[in-house]
PDB file of C-alpha atoms and ligand atoms in Angstrom:
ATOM      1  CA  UNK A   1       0.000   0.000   0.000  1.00 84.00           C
ATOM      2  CA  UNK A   2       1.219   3.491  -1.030  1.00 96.00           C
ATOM      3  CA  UNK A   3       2.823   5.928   2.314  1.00 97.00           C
ATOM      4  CA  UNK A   4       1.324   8.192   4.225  1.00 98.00           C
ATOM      5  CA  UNK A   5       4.148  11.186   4.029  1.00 98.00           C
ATOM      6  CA  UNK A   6       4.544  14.350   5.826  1.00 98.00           C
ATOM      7  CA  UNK A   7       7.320  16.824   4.018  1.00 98.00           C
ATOM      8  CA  UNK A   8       8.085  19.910   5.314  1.00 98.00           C
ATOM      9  CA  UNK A   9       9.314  22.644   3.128  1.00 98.00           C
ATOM     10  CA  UNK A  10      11.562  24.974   4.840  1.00 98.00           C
ATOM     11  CA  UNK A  11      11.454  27.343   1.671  1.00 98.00           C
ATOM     12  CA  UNK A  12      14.554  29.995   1.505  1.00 98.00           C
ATOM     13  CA  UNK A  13      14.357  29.885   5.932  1.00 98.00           C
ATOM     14  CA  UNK A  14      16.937  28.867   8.404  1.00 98.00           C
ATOM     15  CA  UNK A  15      20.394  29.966   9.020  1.00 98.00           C
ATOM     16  CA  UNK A  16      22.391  26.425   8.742  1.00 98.00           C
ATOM     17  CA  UNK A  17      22.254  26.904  12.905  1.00 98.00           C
ATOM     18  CA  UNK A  18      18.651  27.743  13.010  1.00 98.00           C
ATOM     19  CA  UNK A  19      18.138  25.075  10.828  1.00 98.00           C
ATOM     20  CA  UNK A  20      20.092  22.125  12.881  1.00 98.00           C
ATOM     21  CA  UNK A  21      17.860  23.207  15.889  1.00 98.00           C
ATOM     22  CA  UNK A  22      15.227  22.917  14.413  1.00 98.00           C
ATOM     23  CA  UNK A  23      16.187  19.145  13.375  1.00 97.00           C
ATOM     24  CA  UNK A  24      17.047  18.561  17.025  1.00 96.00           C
ATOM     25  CA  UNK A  25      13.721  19.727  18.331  1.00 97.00           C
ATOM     26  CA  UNK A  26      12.041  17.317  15.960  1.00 96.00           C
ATOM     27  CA  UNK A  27      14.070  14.698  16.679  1.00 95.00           C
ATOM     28  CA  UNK A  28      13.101  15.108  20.459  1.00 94.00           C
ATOM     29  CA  UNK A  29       9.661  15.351  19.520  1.00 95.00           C
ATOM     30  CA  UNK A  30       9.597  12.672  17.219  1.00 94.00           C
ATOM     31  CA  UNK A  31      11.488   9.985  19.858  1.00 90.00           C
ATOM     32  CA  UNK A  32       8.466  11.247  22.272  1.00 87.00           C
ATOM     33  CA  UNK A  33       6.142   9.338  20.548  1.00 88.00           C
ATOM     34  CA  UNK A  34       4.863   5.564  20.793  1.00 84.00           C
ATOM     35  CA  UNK A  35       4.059   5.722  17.338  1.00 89.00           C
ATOM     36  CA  UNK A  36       4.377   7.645  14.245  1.00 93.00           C
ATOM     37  CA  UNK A  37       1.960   6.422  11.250  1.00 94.00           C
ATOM     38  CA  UNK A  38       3.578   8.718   8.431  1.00 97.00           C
ATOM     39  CA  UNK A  39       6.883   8.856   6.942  1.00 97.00           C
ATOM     40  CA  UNK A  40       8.607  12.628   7.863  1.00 98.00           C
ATOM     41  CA  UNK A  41      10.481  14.077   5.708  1.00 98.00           C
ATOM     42  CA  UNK A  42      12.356  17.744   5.448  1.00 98.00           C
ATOM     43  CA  UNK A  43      12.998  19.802   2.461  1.00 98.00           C
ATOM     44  CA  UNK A  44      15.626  22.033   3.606  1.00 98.00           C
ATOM     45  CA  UNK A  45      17.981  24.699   1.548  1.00 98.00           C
ATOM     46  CA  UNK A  46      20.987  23.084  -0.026  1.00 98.00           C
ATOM     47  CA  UNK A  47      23.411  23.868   2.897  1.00 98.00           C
ATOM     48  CA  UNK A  48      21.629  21.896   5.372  1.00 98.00           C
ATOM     49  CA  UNK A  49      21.725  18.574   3.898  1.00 98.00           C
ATOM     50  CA  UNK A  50      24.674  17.173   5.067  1.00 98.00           C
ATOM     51  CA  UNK A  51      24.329  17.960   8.340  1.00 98.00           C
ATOM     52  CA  UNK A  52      20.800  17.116   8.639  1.00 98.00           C
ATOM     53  CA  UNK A  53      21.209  14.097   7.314  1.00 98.00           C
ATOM     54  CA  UNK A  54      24.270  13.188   9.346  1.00 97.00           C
ATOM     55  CA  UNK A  55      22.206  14.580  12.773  1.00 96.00           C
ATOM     56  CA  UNK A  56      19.255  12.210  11.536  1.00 95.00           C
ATOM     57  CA  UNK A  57      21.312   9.609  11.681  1.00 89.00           C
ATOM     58  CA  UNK A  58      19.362   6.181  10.625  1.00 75.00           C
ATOM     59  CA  UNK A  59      16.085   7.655  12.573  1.00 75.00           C
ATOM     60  CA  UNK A  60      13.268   7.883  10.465  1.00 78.00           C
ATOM     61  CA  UNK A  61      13.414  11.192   9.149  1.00 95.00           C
ATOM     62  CA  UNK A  62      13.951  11.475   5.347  1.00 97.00           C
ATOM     63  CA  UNK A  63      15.888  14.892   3.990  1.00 98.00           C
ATOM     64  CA  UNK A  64      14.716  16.172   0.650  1.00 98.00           C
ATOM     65  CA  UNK A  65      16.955  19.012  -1.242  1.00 98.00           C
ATOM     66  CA  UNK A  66      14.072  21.911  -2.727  1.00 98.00           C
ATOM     67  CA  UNK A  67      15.355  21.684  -6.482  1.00 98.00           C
ATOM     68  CA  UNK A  68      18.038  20.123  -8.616  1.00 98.00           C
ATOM     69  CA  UNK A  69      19.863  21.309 -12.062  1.00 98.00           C
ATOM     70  CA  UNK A  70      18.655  20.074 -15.020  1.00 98.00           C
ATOM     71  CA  UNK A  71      22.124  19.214 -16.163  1.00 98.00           C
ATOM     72  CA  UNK A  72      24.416  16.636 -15.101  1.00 98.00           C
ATOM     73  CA  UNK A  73      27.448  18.363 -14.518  1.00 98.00           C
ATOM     74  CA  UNK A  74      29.509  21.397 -15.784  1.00 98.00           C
ATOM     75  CA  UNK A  75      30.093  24.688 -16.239  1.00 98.00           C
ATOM     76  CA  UNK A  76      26.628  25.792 -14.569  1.00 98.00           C
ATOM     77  CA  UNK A  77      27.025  28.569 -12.595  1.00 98.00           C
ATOM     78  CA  UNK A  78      25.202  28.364  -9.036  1.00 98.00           C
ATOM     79  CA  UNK A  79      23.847  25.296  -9.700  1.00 98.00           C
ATOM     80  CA  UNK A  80      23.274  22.211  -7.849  1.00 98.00           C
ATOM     81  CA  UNK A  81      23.164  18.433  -9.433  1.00 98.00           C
ATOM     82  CA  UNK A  82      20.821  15.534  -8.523  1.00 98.00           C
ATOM     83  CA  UNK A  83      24.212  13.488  -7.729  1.00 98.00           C
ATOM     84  CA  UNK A  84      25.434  15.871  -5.627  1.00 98.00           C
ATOM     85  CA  UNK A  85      22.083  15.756  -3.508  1.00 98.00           C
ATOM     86  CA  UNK A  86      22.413  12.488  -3.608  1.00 98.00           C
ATOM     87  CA  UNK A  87      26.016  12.220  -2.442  1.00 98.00           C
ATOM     88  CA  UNK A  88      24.947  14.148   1.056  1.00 98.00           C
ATOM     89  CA  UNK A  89      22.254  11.004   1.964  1.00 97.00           C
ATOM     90  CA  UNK A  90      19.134  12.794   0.759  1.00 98.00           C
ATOM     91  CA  UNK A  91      16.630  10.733  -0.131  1.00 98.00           C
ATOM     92  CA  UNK A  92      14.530  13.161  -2.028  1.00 98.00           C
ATOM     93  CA  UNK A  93      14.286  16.230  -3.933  1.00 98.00           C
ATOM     94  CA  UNK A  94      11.152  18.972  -4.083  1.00 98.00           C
ATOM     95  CA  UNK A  95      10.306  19.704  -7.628  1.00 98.00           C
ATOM     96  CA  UNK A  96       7.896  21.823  -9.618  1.00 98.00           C
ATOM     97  CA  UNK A  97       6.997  23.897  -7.056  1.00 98.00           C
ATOM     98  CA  UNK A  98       4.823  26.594  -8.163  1.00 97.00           C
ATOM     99  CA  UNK A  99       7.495  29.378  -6.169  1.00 97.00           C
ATOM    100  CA  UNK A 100      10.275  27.975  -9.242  1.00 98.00           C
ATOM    101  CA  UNK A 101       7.528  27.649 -12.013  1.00 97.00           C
ATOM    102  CA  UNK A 102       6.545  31.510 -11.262  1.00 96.00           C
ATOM    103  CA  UNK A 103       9.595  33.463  -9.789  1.00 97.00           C
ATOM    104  CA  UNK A 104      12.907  31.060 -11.974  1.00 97.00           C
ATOM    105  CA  UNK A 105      11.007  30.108 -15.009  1.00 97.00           C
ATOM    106  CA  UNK A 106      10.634  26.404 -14.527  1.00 98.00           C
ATOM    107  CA  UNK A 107       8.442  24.549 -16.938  1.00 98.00           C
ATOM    108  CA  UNK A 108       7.219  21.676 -17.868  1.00 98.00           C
ATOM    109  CA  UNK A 109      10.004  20.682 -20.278  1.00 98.00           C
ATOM    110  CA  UNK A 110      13.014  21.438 -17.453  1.00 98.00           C
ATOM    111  CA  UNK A 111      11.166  19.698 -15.133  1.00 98.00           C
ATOM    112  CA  UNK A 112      10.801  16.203 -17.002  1.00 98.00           C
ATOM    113  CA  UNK A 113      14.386  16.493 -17.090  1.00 98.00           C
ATOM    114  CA  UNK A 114      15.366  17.098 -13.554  1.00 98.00           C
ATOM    115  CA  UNK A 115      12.930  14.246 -12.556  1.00 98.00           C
ATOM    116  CA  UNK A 116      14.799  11.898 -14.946  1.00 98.00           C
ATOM    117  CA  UNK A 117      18.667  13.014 -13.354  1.00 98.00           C
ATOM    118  CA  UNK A 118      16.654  12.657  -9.574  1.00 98.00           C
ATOM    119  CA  UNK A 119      15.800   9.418 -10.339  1.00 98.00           C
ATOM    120  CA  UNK A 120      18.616   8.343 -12.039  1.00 98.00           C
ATOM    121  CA  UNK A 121      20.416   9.133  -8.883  1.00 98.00           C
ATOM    122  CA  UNK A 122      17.869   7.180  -6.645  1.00 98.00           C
ATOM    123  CA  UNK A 123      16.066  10.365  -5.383  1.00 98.00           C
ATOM    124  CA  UNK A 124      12.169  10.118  -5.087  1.00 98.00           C
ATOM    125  CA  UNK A 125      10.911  13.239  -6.648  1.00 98.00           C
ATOM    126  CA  UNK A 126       8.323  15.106  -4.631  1.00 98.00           C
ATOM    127  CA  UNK A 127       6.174  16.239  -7.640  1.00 98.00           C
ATOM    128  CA  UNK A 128       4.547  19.453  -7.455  1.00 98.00           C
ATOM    129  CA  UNK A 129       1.241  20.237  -9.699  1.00 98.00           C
ATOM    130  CA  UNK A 130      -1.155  22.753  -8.874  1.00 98.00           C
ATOM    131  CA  UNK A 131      -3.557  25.776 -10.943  1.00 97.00           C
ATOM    132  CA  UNK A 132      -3.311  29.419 -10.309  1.00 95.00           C
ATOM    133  CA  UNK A 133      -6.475  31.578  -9.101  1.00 92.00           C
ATOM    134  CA  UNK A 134      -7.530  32.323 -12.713  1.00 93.00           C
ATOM    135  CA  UNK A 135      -7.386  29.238 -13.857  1.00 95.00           C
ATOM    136  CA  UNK A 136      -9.698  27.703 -10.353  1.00 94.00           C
ATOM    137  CA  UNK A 137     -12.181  30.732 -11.435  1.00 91.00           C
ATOM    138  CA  UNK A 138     -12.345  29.403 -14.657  1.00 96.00           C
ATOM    139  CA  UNK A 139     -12.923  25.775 -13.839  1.00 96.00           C
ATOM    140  CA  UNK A 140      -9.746  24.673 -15.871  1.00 97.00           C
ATOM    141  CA  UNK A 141      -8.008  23.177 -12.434  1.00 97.00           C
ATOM    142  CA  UNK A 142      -8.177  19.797 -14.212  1.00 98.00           C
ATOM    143  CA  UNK A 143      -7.065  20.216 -17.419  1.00 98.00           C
ATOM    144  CA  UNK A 144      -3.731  22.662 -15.767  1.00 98.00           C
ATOM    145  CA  UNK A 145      -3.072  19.588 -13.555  1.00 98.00           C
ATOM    146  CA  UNK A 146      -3.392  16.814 -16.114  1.00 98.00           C
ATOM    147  CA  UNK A 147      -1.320  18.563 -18.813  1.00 98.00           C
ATOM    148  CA  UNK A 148       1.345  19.380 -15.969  1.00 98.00           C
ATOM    149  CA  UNK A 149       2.195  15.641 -15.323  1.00 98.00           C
ATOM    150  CA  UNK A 150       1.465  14.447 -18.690  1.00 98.00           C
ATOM    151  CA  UNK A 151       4.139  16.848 -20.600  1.00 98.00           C
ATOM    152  CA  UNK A 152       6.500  16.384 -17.164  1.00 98.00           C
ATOM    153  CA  UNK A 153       6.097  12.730 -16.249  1.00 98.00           C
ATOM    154  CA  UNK A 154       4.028  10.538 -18.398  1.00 98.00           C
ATOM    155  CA  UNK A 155       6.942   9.579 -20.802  1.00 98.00           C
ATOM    156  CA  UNK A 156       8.410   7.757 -17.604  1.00 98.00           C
ATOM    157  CA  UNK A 157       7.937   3.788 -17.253  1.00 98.00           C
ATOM    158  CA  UNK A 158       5.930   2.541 -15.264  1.00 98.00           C
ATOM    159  CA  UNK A 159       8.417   1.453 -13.162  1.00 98.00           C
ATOM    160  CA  UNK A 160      10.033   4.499 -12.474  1.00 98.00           C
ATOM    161  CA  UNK A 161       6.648   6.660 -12.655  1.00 98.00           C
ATOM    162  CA  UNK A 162       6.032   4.385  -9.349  1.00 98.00           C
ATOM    163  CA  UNK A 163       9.149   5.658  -7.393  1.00 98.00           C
ATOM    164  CA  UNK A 164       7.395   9.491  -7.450  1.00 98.00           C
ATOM    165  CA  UNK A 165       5.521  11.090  -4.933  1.00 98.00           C
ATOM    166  CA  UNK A 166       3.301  13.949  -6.416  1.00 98.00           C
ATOM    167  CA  UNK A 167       2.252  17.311  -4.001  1.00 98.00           C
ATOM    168  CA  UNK A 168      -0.889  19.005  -5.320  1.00 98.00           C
ATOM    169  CA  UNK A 169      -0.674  22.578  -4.147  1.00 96.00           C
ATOM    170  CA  UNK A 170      -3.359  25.192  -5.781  1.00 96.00           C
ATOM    171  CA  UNK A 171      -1.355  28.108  -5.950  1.00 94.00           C
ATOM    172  CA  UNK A 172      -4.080  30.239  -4.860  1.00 92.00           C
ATOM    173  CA  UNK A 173      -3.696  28.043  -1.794  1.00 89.00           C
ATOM    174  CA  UNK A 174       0.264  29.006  -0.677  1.00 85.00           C
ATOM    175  CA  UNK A 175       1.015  31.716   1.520  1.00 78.00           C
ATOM    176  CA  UNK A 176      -2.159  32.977   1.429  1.00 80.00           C
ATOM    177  CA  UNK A 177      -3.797  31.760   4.298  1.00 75.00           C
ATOM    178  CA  UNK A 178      -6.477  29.767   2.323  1.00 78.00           C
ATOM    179  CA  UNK A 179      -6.695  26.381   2.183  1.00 79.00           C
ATOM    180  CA  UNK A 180      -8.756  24.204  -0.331  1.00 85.00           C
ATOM    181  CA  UNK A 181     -11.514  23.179   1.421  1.00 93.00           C
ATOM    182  CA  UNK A 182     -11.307  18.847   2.253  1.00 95.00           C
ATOM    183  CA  UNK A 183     -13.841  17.932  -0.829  1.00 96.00           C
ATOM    184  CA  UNK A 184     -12.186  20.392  -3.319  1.00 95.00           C
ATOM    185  CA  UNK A 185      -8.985  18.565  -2.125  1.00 96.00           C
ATOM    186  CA  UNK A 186     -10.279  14.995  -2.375  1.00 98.00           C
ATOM    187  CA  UNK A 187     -12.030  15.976  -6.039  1.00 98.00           C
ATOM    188  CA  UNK A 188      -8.781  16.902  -7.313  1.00 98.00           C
ATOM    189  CA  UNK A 189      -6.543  14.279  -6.001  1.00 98.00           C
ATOM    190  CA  UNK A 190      -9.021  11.617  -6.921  1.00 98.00           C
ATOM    191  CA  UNK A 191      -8.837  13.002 -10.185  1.00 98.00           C
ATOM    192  CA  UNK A 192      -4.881  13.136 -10.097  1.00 98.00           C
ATOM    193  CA  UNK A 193      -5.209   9.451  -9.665  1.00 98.00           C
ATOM    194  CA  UNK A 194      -7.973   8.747 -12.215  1.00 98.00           C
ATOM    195  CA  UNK A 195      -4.924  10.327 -14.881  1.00 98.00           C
ATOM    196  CA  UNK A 196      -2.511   8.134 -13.583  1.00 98.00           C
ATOM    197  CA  UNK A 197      -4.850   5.118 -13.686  1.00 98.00           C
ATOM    198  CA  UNK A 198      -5.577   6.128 -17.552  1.00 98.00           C
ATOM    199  CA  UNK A 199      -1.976   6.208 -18.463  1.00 98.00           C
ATOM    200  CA  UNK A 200      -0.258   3.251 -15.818  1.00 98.00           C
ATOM    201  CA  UNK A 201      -3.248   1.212 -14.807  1.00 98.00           C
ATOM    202  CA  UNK A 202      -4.844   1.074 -11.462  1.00 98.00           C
ATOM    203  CA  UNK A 203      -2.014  -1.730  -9.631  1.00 98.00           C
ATOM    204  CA  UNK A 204       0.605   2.218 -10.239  1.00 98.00           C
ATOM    205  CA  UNK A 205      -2.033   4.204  -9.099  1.00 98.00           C
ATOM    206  CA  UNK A 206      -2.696   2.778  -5.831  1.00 98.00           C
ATOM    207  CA  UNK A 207       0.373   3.219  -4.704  1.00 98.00           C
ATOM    208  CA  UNK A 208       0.966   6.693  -5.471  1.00 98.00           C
ATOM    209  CA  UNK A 209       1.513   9.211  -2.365  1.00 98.00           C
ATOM    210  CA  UNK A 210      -0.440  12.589  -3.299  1.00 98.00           C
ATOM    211  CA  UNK A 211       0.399  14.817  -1.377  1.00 98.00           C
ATOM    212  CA  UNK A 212      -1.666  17.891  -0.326  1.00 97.00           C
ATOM    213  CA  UNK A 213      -0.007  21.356   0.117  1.00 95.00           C
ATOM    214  CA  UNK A 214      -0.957  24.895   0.518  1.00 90.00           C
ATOM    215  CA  UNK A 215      -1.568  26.639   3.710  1.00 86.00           C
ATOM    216  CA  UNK A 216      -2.304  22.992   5.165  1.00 92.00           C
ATOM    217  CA  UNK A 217      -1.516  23.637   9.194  1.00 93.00           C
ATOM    218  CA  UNK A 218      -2.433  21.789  12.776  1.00 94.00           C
ATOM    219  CA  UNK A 219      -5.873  22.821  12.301  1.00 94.00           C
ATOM    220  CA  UNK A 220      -6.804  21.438   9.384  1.00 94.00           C
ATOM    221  CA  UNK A 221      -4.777  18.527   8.703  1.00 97.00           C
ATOM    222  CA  UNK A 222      -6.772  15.609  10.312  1.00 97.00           C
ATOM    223  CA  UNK A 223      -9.822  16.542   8.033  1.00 97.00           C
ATOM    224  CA  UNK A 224      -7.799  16.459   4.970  1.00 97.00           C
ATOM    225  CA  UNK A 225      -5.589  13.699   6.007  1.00 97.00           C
ATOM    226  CA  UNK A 226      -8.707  11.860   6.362  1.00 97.00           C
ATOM    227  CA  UNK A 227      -9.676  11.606   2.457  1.00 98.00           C
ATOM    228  CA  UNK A 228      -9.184   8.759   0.508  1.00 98.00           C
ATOM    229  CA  UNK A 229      -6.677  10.208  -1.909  1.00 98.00           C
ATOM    230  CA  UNK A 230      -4.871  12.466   0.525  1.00 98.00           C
ATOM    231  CA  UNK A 231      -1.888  10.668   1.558  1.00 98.00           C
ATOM    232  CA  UNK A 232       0.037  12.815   3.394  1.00 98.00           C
ATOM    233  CA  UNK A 233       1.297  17.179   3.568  1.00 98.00           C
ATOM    234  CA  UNK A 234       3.792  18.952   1.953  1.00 98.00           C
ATOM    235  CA  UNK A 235       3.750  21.771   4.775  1.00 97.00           C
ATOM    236  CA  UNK A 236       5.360  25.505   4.235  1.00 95.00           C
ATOM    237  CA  UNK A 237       4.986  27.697   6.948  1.00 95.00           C
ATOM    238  CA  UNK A 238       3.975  25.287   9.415  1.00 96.00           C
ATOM    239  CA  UNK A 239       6.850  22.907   9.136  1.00 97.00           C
ATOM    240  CA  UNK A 240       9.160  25.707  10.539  1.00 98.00           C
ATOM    241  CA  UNK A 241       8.308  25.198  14.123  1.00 98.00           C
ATOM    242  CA  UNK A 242       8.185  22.189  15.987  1.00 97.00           C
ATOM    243  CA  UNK A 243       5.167  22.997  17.932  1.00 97.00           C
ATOM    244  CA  UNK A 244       3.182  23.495  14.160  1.00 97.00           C
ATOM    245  CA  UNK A 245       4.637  20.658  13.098  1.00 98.00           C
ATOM    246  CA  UNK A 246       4.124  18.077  14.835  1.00 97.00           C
ATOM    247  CA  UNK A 247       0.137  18.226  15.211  1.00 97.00           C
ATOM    248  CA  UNK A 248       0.405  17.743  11.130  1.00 98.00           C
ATOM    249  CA  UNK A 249       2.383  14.843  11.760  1.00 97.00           C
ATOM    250  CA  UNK A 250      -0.187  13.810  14.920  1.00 96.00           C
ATOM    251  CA  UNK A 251      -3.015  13.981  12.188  1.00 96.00           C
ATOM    252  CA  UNK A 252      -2.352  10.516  10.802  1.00 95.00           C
TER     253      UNK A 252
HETATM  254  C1  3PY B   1       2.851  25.992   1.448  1.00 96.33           C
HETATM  255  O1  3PY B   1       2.222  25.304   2.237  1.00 96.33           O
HETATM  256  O2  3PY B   1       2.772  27.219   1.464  1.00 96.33           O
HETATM  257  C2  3PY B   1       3.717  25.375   0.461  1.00 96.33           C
HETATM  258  O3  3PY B   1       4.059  26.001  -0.521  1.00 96.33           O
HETATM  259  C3  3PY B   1       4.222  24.006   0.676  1.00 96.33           C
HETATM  260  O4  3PY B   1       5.106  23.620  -0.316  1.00 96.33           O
END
């Protein structure tokens, strides 16, 4: 059966001190409980990785990177390679997210490219899809979505199509302070997984994580944690403190 996952995004926050604290904290909080019935992951800046990783340690706390190049290797400027990410023990790498589709330019085209180098280097993409405001107002959420992992993702086997976890964040929905409401969440994850059953078949699917992000906090997790087709949280501002954190990760 496909994860329950809860990924923070740190976003451009955290002095590499800040940041290791905040790891700590979790880590404390985390080794507090009995149980913990989602995977946790953290998608912090670049220079945290090693040492996140090596404070994790083998507790079971995956560290995502926020974006990779699209290139292998070379003269690239500022740039950051999938091996590379992979070389610190990250497990995973953010991509898509609607913050590098608006403010760097990302499209569709990079993207399929830096998910092929991520998983050629054994990192699970975290898959971000998600319509803008217009686009909600105009009813054309679906066909934004659908075209977004079809011109991305759908020339991927099967096989490796199965190693991604997708995030769908309505853009409307990040930073603002409004969430999707649970059923307009569930509608469009169940029809993010209707697309994939189309083009994979149903046994792919079902194990998909889709993840739900955008504004999702302590108070409104459980109810959309509690759909169907919402497996898990990729959290923003929340995942910044441990005491909004954790009730996300509680919610499961
Ligand atoms: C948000 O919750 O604001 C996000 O963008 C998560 O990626």
């Amino acid at each position: 059966m496909r994860k329950n996952i809860v990924a923070g995004n740190w976003k451009m926050n955290k002095t590499l001190q800040e940041g290791l604290a905040l790891v700590d904290a979790l880590k404390v909080a985390l080794a507090d409980r009995d149980k913990v019935n989602c995977d946790v992951v953290l998608g912090t800046p670049f220079i945290h990785l090693v040492n996140a990783v090596a404070s994790i340690g083998d507790k079971k706390i995956g560290v995502a990177a926020q974006n990779c190049a699209d290139k292998v290797s070379g003269a690239y400027t500022g740039e950051v390679s999938a091996a590379m990410i992979a070389s610190t023990g990250a497990k995973y790498v953010i991509l898509g997210h609607s913050e590098r589709r608006t403010y760097y330019g990302e499209t569709d085209a990079t993207l399929k490219e830096k998910v092929v180098l991520a998983l050629a280097n054994g990192l699970t993409p975290i898959f971000c899809i998600g319509e803008v405001l217009e686009e909600r107002e105009s009813n054309k959420q679906e066909v934004v979505v659908k075209s977004q992992i079809e011109n991305a993702l759908f020339a991927l086997s099967a096989e490796d199509f199965s190693k991604i976890v997708l995030a769908y964040e309505p853009v409307w929905a990040i930073g603002t302070g409004k969430t999707a409401t649970s059923a307009q969440a569930q509608e469009m994850h169940a029809f993010i997984r209707k697309t994939i059953v189309d083009k994979y078949g149903k046994e792919v699917a079902d194990g998909i994580s889709i993840l739900y992000g955008g504004s999702c906090n302590a108070s409104n997790a459980k109810e959309l944690f509690a759909n169907p087709d919402v497996d898990g949280g990729l959290i923003g501002g929340a995942s910044l403190e441990v005491d909004k954190f954790m009730p996300i990760i509680d919610a499961f």
